Coordinates of C-alpha atoms and ligand atoms in Angstrom, one line a residue:
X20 CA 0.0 0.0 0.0
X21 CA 0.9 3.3 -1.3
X22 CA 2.5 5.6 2.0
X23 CA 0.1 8.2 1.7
X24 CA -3.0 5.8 1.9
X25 CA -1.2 4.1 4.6
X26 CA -0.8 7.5 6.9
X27 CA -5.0 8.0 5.5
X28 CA -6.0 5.3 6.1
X29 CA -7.5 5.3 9.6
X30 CA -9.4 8.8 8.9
X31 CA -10.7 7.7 5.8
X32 CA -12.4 4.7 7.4
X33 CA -13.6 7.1 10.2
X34 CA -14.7 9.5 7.6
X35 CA -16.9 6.9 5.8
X36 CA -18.3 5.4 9.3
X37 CA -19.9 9.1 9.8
X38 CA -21.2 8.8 6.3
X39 CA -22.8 5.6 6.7
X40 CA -25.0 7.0 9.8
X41 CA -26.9 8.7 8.0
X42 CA -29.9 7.0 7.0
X43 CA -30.3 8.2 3.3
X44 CA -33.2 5.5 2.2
X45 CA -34.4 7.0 -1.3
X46 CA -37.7 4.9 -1.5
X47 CA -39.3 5.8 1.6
X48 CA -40.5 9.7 2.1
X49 CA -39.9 9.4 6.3
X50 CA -36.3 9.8 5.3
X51 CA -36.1 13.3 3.2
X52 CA -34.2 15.1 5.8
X53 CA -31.7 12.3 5.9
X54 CA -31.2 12.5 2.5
X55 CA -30.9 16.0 2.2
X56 CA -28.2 15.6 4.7
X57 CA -26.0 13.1 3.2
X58 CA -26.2 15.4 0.3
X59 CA -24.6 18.2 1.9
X60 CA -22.4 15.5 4.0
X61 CA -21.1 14.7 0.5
X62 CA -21.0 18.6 -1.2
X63 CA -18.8 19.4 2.8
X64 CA -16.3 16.1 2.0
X65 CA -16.0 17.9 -2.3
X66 CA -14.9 21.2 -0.5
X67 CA -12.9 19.2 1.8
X68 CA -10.9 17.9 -0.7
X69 CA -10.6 20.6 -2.4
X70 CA -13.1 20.5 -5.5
X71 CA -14.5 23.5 -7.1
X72 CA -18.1 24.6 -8.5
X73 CA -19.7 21.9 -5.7
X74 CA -23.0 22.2 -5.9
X75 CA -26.6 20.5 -4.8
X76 CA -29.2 20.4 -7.6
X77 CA -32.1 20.1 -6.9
X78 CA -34.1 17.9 -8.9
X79 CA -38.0 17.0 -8.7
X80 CA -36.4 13.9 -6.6
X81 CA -33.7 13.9 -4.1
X82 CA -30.9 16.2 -5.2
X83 CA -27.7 15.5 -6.9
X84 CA -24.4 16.6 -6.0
X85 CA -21.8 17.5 -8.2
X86 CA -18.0 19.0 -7.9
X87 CA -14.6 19.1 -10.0
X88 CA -11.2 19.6 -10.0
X89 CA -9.9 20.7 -13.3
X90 CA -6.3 20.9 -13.7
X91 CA -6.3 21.4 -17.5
X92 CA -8.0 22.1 -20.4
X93 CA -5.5 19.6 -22.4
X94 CA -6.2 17.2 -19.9
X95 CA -8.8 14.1 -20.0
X96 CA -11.6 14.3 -17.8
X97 CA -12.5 11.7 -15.6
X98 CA -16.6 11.8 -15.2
X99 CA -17.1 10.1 -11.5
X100 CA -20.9 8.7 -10.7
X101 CA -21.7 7.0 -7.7
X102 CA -25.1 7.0 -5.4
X103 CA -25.2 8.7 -1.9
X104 CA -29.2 6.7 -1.2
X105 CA -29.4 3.1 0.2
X106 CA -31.9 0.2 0.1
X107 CA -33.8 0.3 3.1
X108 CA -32.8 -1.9 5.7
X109 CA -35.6 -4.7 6.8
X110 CA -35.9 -6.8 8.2
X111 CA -34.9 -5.2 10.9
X112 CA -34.8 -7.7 13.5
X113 CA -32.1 -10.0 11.0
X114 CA -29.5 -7.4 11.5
X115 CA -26.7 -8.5 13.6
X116 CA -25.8 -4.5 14.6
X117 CA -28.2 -1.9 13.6
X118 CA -27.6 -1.1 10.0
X119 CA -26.8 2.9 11.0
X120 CA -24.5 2.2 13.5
X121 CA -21.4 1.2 11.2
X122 CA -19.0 -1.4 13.2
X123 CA -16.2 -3.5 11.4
X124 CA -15.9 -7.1 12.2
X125 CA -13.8 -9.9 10.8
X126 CA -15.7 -12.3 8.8
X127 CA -14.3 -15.9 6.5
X128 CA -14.4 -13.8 3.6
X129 CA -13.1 -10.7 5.3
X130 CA -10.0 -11.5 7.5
X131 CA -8.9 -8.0 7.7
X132 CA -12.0 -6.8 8.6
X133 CA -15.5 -5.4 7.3
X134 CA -17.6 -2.4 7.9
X135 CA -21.2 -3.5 8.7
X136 CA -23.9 -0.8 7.7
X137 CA -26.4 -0.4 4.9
X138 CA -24.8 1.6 2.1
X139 CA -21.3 0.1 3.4
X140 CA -21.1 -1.6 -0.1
X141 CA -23.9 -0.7 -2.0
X142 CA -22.9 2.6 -2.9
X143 CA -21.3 4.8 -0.4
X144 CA -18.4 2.8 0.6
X145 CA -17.4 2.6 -3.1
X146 CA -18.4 5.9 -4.5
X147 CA -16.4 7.7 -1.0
X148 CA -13.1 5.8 -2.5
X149 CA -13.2 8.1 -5.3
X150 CA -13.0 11.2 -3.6
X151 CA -10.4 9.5 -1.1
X152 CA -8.1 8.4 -3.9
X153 CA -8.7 12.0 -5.6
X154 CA -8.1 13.8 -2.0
X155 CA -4.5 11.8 -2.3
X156 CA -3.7 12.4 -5.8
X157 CA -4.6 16.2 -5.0
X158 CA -2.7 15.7 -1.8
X159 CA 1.0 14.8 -3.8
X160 CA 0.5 16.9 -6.5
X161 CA -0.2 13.5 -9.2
X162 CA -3.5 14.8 -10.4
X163 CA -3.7 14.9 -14.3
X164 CA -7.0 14.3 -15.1
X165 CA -9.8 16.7 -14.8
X166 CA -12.2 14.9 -12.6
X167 CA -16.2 15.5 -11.8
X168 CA -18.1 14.2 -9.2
X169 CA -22.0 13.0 -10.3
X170 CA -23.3 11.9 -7.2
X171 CA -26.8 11.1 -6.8
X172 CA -29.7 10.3 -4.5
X173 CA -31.8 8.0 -6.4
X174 CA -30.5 4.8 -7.6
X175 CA -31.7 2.8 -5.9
X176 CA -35.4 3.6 -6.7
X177 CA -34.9 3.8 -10.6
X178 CA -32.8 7.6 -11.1
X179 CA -36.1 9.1 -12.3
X180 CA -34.8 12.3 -12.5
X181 CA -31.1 12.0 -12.8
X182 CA -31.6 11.5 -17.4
X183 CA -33.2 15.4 -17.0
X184 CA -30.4 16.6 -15.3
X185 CA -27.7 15.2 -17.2
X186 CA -29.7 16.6 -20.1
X187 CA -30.2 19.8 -18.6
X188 CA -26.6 19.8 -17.7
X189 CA -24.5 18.2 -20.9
X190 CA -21.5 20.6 -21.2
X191 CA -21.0 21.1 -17.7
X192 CA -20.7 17.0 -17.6
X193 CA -18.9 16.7 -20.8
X194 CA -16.2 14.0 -20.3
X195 CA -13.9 11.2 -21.8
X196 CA -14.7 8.3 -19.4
X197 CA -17.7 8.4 -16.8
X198 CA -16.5 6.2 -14.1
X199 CA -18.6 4.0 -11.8
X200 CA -17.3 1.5 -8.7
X201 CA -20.8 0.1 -8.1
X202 CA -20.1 -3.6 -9.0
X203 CA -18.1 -6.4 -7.8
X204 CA -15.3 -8.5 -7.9
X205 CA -14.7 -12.0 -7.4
X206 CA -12.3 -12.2 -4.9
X207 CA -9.2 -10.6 -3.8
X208 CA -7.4 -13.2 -5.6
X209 CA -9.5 -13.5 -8.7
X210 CA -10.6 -9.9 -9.1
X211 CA -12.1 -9.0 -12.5
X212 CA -13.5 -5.7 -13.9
X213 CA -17.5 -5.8 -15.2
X214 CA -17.6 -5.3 -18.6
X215 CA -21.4 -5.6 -19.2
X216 CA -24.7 -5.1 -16.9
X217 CA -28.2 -6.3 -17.6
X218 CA -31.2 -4.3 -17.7
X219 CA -34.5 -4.2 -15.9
X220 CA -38.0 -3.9 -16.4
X221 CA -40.2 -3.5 -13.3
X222 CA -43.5 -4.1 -13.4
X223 CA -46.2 -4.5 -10.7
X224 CA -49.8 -6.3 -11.5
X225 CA -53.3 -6.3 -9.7
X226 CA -56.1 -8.5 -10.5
X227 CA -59.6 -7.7 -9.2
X228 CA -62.2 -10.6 -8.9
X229 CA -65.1 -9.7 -7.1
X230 CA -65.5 -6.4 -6.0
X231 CA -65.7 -7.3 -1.9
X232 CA -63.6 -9.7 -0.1
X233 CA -66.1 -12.7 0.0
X234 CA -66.9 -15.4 2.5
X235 CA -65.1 -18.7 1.4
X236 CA -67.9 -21.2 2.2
X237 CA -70.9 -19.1 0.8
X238 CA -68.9 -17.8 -2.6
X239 CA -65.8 -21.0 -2.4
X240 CA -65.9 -23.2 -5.9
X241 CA -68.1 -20.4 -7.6
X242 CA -65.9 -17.5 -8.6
X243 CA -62.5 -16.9 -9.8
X244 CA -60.1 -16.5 -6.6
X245 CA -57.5 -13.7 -7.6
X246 CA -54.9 -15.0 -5.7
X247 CA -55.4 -18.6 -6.9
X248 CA -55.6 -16.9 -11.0
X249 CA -52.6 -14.8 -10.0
X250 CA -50.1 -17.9 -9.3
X251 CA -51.8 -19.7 -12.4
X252 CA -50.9 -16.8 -14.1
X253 CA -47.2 -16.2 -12.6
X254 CA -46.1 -20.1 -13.2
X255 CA -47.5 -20.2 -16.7
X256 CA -44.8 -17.1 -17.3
X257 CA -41.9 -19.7 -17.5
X258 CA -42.3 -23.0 -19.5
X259 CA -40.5 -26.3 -18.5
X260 CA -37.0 -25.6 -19.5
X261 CA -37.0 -22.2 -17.7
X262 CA -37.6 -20.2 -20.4
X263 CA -39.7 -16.9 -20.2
X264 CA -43.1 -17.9 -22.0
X265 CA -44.1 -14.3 -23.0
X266 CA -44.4 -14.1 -27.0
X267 CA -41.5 -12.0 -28.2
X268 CA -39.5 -12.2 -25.1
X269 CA -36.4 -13.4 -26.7
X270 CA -36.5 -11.6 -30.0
X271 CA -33.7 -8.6 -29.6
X272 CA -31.6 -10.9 -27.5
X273 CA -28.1 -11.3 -28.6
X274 CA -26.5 -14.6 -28.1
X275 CA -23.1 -14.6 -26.8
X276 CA -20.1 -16.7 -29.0
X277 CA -19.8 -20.0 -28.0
X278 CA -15.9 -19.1 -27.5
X279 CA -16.8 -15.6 -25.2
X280 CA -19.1 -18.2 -23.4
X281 CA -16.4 -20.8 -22.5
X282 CA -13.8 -18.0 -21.6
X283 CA -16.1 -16.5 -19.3
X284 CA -17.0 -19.6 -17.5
X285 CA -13.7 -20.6 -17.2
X286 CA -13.2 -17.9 -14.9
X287 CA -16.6 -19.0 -13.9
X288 CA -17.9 -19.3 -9.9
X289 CA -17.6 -22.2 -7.9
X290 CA -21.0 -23.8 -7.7
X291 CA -20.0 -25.1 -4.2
X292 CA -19.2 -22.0 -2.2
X293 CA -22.0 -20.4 -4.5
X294 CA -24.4 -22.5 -2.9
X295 CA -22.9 -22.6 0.4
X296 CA -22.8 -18.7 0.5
X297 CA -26.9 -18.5 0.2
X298 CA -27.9 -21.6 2.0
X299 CA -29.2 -24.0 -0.3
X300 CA -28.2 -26.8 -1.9
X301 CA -28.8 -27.0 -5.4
X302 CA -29.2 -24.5 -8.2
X303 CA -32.2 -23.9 -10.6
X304 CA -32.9 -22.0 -13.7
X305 CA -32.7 -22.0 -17.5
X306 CA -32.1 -25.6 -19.1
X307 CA -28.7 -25.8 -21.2
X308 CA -27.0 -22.7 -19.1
X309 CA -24.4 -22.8 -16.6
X310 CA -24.9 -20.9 -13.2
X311 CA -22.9 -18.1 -14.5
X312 CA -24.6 -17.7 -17.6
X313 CA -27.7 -17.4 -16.2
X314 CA -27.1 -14.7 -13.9
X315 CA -24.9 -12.7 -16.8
X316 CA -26.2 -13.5 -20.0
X317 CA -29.4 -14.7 -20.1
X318 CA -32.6 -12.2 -19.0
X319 CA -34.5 -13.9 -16.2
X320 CA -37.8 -13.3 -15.3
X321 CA -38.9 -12.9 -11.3
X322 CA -41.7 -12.4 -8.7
X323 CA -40.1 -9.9 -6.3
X324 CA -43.2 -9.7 -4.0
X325 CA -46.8 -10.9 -3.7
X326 CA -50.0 -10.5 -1.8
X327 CA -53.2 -10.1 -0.6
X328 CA -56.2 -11.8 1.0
X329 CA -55.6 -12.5 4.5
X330 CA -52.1 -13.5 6.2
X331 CA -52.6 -11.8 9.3
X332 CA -52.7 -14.2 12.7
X333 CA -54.9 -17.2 12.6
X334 CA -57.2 -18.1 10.1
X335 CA -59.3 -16.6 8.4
X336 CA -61.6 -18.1 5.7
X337 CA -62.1 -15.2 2.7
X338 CA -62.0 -15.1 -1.0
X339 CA -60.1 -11.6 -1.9
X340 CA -61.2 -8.8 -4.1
X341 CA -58.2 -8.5 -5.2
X342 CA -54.5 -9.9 -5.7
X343 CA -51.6 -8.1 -6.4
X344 CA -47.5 -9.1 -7.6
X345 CA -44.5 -7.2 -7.9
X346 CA -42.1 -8.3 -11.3
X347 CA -38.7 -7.9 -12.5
X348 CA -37.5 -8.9 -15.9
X349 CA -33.6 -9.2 -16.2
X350 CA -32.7 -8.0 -19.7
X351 CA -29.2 -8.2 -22.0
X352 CA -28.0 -6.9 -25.0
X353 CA -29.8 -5.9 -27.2
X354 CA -33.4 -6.1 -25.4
X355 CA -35.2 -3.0 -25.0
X356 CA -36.9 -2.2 -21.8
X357 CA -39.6 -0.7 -23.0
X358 CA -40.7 -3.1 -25.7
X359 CA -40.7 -6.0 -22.9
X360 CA -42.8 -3.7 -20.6
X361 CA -45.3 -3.5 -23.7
X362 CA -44.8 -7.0 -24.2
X363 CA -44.9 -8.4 -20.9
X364 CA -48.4 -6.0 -20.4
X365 CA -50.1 -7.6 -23.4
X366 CA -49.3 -11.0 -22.6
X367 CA -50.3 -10.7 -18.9
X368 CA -53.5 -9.0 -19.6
X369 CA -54.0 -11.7 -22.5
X370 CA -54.0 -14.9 -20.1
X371 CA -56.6 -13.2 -17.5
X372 CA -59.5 -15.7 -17.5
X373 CA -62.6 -14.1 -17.5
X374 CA -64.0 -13.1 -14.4
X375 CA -60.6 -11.5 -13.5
X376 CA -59.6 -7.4 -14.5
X377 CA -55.8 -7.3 -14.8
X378 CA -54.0 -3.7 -14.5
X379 CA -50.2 -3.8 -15.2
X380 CA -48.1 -0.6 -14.5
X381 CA -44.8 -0.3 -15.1
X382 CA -42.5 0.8 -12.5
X383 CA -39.1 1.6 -13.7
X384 CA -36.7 0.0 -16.5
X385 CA -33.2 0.1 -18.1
X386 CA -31.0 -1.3 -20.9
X387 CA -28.3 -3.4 -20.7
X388 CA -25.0 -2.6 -21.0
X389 CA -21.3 -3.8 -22.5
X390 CA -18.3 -1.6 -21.7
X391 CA -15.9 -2.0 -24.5
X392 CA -12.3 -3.8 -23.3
X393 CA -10.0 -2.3 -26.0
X394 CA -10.1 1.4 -24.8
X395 CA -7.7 3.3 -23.3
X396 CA -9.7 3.4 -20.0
X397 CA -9.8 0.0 -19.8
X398 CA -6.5 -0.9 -20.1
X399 CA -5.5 1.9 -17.5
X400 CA -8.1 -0.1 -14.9
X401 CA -6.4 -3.4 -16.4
X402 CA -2.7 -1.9 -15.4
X403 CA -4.0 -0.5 -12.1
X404 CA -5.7 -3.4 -11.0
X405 CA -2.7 -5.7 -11.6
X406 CA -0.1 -3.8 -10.0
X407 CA -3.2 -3.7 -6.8
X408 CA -4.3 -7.1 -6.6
X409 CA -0.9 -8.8 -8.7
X410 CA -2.6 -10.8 -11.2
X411 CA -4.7 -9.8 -14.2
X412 CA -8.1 -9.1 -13.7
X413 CA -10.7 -10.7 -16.2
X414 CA -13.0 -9.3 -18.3
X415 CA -16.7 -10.2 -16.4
X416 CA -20.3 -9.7 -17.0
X417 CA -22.8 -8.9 -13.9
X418 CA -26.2 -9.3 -13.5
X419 CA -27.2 -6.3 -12.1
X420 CA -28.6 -3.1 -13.3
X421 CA -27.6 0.7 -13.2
X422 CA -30.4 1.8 -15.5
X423 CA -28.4 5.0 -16.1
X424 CA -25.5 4.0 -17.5
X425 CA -26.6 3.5 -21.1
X426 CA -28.3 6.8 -20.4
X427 CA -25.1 8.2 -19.5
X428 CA -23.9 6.9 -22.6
X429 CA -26.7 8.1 -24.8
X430 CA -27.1 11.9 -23.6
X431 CA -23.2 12.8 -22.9
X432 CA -21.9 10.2 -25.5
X433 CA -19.0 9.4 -23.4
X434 CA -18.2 5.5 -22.5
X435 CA -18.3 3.9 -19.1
X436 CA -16.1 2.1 -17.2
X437 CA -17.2 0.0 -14.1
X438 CA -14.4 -0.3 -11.6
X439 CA -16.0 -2.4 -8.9
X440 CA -14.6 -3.7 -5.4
X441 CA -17.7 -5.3 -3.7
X442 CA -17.7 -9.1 -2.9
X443 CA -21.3 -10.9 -4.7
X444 CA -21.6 -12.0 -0.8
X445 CA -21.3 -8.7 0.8
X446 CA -25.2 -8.8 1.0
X447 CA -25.9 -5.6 -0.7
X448 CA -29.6 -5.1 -0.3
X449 CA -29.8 -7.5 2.4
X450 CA -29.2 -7.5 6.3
X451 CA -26.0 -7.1 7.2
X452 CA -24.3 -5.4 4.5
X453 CA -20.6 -5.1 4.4
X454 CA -18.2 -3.8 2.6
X455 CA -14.0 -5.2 3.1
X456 CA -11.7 -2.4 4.5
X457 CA -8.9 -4.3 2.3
X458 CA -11.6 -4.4 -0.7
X459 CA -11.9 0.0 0.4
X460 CA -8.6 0.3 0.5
X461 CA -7.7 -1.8 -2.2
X462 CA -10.2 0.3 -4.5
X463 CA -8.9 3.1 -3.5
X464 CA -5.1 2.3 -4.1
X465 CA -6.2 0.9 -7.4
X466 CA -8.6 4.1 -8.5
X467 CA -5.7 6.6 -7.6
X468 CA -3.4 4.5 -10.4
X469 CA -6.2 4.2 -13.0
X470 CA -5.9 8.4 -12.6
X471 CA -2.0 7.7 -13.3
X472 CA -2.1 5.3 -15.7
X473 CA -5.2 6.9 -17.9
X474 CA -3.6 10.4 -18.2
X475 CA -0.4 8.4 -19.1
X476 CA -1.9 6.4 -22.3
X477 CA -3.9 9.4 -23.2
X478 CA -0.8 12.2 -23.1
X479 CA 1.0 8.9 -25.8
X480 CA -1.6 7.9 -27.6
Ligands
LIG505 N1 -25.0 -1.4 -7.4 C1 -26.2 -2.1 -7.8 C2 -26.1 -2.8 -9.1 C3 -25.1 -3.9 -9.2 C4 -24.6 -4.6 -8.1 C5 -24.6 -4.2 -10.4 C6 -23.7 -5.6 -8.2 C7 -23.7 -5.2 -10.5 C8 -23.2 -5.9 -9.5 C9 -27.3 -1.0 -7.9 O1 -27.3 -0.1 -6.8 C10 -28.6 -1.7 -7.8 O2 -29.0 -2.2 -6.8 N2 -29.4 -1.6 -8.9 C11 -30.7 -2.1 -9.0 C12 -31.5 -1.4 -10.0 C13 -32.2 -0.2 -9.5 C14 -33.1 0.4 -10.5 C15 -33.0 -0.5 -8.2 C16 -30.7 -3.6 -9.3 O3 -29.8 -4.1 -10.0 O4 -31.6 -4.3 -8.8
LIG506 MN1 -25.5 0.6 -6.3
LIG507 MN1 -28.3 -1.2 -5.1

């Protein structure tokens, strides 16, 4: 570890600690003030460092906050995006320390040590290493890029109003690279760099039956039961291989080469500790696909939530009104998110039996995204990761979503690089999130070189 970061080090983790108690949950309005505050948490640690222009815009959402240092106008400029909100944290009661009160603990995967907080990972552990390794490169003098801070407060319920402001905002954001550390790596010893993300399409469905909740043993056996229609409904959505069963679903979807297939398996997971890491004890999905393909190549359709009727104590014997599910669709290149909204609408509404009303709304989508691996940015990363971790990192796609990032793309027409340092096990969205301090210091270490080593290739190229 570099001798500045090692004299940082403690402070920085200190620093991030504070950051991670606030609670800045995006979805749920109790926590405006929160997020307002983390906002201007983040806008105090720009100045801190010694950005210019910081600023919070307000948007019809939670507000972005943005900064730079520009050091040349020959120079490159490093685009930064990261996310400030968090998931919220229940279940409660599953958390092992209370997901604002940030402690580190050692865990199997973790020797060294993890923080344990929500956000830790998932984004403001990673998107904080930026203006860390930044604050050191500022710190000795090393800075060569021109770098801006994008950081937002809406991620994690869809960025609604972060393509407006980008749009609203091109040539102040006008860059070479827009870089992201929102992913994940393998391990310390296997680390990779994501090269593609998968998009989304979130839909949520409500059948009404009758139009009162009815008594089961007077109406039982005579009328459609929306809860009973709705899984008949739901199952029929994949057929017996796995396969989404929704006309069309599969139409724009690029198939990977059976050579880029077996290269990226062979860095593939370990089925055992895959299985271990979640508790079960054997895998399921899409016939003919390995584990790995299925969560990186292949689009996936899932029930995220479902309910109605009674499930309150005891029994209760009632036919519901009404039934209601919440969907995601997993998408890849080249699917477009809108089309399998429209498509996945059509065909639900199609299947309804009579009897049954169906309403569909759609919640919030993206496209899927590939980075490209022959660019100058990535072969900075590549450089900087290897002289980190001391072995090459691979090439890997993930199956998450940042629904911006082909935005990003599209509005600023700049290309994006996803320098990640999470663990797949570091239960983002989950209790007890956690985030490595050698995977924060690490990142860190590795972000300040990618500085080094992209204004290098782009002063000799
Ligand atoms: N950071 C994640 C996405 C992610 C995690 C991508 C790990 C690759 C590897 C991001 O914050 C996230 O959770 N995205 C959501 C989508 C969003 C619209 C709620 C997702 O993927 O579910
Ligand atoms: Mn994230
Ligand atoms: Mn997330």
């Amino acid at each position: 570890m570099n001798k500045s970061l090692q004299n940082h080090k403690e402070i920085f983790i200190e620093q991030l600690q504070e950051l991670l108690k606030i609670p800045s949950i995006s979805a749920d309005p109790l926590y405006k003030e929160d997020i307002k505050k983390t906002a201007k948490w983040i806008e105090n640690a720009l100045n801190e460092i010694g950005c210019s222009s910081v600023q919070i815009f307000k948007t019809r959402g939670h507000p972005v906050v943005y900064g730079e240092v520009l050091v040349s106008e020959n120079a490159p400029t490093v685009l930064v995006y990261g996310h400030y909100d968090v998931q919220p944290p229940d279940p409660l009661e599953l958390w092992e320390s209370p997901p604002f009160e940030p402690v580190i603990k050692k865990s199997d995967l973790h020797p060294n040590g993890a923080i344990f907080a929500r956000g830790s990972c998932d984004d403001k552990g990673q998107m904080f290493m930026h203006i860390k390794a930044v604050e050191l490169l500022l710190k000795s003098n090393a800075l060569k890029n021109n770098v801006k801070f994008v950081i937002e407060g809406e991620e994690e319920v869809g960025s609604g109003h972060l393509e407006k402001f980008i749009t609203d905002h091109k040539s102040l954001l006008q860059s070479d690279i827009i870089l992201i550390s929102d992913t994940g790596i393998n391990s310390i010893e296997n680390p990779a760099i994501t090269t593609g993300l998968r998009g989304l399409s979130y839909m949520e469905v409500s059948l009404t039956g009758p139009k009162r909740d009815l008594h089961s043993g007077l109406y039982g056996g005579t009328v459609a039961n929306p809860i009973n229609v709705l899984c008949d409904m739901i199952s029929s959505l994949h057929d017996k291989n796995k396969r989404v069963n929704i006309p069309g679903f599969y139409d724009q979807v690029v198939e990977i080469s059976d050579s880029d297939r077996k290269k990226m398996n062979q860095n593939g997971l370990d089925e055992k500790s895959f299985k271990a890491s979640i508790g079960i004890d054997a895998v399921m999905g899409e016939k003919g696909f390995t584990t790995m393909d299925r969560r990186s190549i292949r689009p996936t359709l899932d029930v995220n939530g479902i309910w109605g009727g009674y499930s309150g104590k005891g029994a209760k014997t009632v036919i519901p009104s009404q039934a209601h599910a919440k969907i995601s669709m997993r998408l890849v290149p080249n699917q477009e998110w809108e089309k399998i909204s429209e498509l996945f609408e059509q065909h639900f509404k199609s299947i309804a039996p009579e009897g049954i009303k169906v309403e569909v709304t759609t919640h919030h989508g993206g496209n899927a995204y590939l980075t490209p691996i022959d660019s100058l940015a990535y072969k900075a990363a590549e450089k900087a990761y290897s002289d980190v971790f001391g072995v090459v990192p691979h090439a890997k796609r993930d199956g998450g979503s940042i629904p911006i990032v082909p935005m990003f793309e599209k509005v600023l027409g700049a290309k994006i690089l996803l320098m990640g340092f999470g663990f797949d096990t570091d239960a983002i969205h989950s209790p007890n999130e956690h985030y490595g301090i050698d995977n924060f210091l690490k990142g860190i270490e590795t972000i300040t070189l990618f500085h080094i080593y992209f204004s290098d290739l782009y002063k000799n190229q």
